[in-house]
mmCIF file of C-alpha atoms in Angstrom:
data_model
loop_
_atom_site.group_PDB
_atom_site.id
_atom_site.type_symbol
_atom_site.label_atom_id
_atom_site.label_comp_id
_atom_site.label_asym_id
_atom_site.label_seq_id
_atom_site.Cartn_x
_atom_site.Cartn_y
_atom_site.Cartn_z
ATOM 1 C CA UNK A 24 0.000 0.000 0.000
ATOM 2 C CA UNK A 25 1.282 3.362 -0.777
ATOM 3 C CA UNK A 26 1.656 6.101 1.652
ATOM 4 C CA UNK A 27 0.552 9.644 0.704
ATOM 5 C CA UNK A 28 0.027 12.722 2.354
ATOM 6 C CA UNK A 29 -3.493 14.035 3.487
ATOM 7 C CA UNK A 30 -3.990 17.266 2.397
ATOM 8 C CA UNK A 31 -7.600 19.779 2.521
ATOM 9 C CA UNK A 32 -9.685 21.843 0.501
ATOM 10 C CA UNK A 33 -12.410 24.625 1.483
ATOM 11 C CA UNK A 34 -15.651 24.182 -0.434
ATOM 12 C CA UNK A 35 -18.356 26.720 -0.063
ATOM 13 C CA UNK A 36 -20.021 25.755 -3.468
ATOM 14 C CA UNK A 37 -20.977 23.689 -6.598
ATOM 15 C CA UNK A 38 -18.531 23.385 -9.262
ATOM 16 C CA UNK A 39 -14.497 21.475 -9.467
ATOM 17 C CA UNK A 40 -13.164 21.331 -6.148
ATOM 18 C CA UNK A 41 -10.202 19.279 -7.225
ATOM 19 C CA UNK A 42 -8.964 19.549 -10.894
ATOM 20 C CA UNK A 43 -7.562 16.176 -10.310
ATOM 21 C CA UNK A 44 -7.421 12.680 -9.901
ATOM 22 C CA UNK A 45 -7.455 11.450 -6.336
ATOM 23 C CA UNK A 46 -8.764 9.619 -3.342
ATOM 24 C CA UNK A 47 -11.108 11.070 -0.329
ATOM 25 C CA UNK A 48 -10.247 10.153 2.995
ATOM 26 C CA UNK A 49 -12.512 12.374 4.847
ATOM 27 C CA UNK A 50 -15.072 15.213 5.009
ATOM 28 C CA UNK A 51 -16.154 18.048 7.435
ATOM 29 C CA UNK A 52 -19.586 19.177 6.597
ATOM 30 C CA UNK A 53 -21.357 22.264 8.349
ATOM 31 C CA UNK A 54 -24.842 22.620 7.292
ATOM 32 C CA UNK A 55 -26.594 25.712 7.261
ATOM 33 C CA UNK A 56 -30.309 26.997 8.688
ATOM 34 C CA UNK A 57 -32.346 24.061 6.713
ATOM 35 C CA UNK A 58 -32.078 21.024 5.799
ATOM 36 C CA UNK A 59 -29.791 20.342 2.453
ATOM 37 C CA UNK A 60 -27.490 17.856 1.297
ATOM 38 C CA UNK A 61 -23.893 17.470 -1.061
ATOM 39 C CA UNK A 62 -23.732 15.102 -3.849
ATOM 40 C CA UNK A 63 -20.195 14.924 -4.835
ATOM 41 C CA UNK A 64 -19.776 13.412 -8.571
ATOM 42 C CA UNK A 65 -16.596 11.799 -10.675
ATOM 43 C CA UNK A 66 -16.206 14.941 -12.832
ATOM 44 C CA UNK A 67 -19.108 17.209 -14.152
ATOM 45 C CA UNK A 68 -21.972 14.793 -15.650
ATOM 46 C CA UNK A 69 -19.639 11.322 -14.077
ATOM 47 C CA UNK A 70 -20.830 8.920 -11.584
ATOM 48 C CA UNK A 71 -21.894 9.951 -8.169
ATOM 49 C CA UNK A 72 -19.193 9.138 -5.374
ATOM 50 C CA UNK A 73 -20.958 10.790 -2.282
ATOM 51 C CA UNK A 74 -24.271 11.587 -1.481
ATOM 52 C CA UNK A 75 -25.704 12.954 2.073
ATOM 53 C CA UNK A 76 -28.398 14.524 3.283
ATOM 54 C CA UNK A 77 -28.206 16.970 6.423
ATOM 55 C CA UNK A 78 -30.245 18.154 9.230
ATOM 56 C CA UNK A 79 -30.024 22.029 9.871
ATOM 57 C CA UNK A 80 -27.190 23.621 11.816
ATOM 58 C CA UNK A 81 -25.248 20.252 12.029
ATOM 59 C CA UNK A 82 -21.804 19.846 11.610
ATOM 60 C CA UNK A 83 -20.936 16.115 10.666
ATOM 61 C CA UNK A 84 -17.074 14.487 10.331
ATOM 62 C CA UNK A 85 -17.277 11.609 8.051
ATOM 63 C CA UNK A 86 -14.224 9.380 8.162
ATOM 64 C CA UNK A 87 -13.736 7.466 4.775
ATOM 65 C CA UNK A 88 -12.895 4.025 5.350
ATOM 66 C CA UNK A 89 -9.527 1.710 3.870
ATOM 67 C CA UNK A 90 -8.041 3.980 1.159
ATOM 68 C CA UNK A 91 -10.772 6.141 0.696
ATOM 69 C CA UNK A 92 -12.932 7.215 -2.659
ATOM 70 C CA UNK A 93 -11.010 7.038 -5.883
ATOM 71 C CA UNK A 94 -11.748 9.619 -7.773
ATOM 72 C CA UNK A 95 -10.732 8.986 -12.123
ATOM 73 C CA UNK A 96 -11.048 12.498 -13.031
ATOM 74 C CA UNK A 97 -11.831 15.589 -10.649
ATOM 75 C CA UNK A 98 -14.092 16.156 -7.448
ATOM 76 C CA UNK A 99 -16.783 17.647 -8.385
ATOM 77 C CA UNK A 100 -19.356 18.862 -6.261
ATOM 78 C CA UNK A 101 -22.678 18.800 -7.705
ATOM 79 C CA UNK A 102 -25.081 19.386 -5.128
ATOM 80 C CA UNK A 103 -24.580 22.306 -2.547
ATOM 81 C CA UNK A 104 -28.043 22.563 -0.775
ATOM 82 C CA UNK A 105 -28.568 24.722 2.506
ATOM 83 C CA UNK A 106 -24.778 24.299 3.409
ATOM 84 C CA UNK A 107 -22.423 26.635 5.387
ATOM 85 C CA UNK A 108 -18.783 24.837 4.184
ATOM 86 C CA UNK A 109 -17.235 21.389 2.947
ATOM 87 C CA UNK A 110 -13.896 20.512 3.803
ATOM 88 C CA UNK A 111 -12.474 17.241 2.383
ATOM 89 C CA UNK A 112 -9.568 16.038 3.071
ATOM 90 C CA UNK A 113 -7.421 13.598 0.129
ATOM 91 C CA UNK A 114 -4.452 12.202 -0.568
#
């Protein structure tokens, strides 16, 4: 297994995250006032990696287990519903 180092990104929006290939090994997501949720997709239009739905004013850490999601192409979130921020981390 190959080591890498775990780096993080600041979301506050839909659109390419991270213009690159990868693997997820963790979120931090603060939701705002109401209820929304993140879909996070393999590229604009690709398959959906992450999906979650929140409750309002929740902040939820979501560990990614083993090596994490491989992403082919670019993190790209395509849902951004009733959300404050979205830190993931990758490597």
């Amino acid at each position: 297994m190959m080591q890498t180092d775990v780096k993080s990104a600041y979301i506050s929006g839909t659109g390419s995250a991270l213009a690159f290939p990868t693997r997820i090994k963790g979120m931090v997501i603060v939701a705002g006032a109401g209820a929304g949720g993140i879909e996070i997709t393999d590229g604009n239009g690709g398959a959906t990696l992450f999906q979650i739905n929140t409750v309002a004013n929740e902040t939820m850490n979501i560990l990614i287990p083993g090596e994490g999601i491989k992403v082919n192409t670019e993190v790209y979130v395509k849902t951004f519903s009733n959300m404050t921020c979205l830190n993931i981390f990758y490597g």
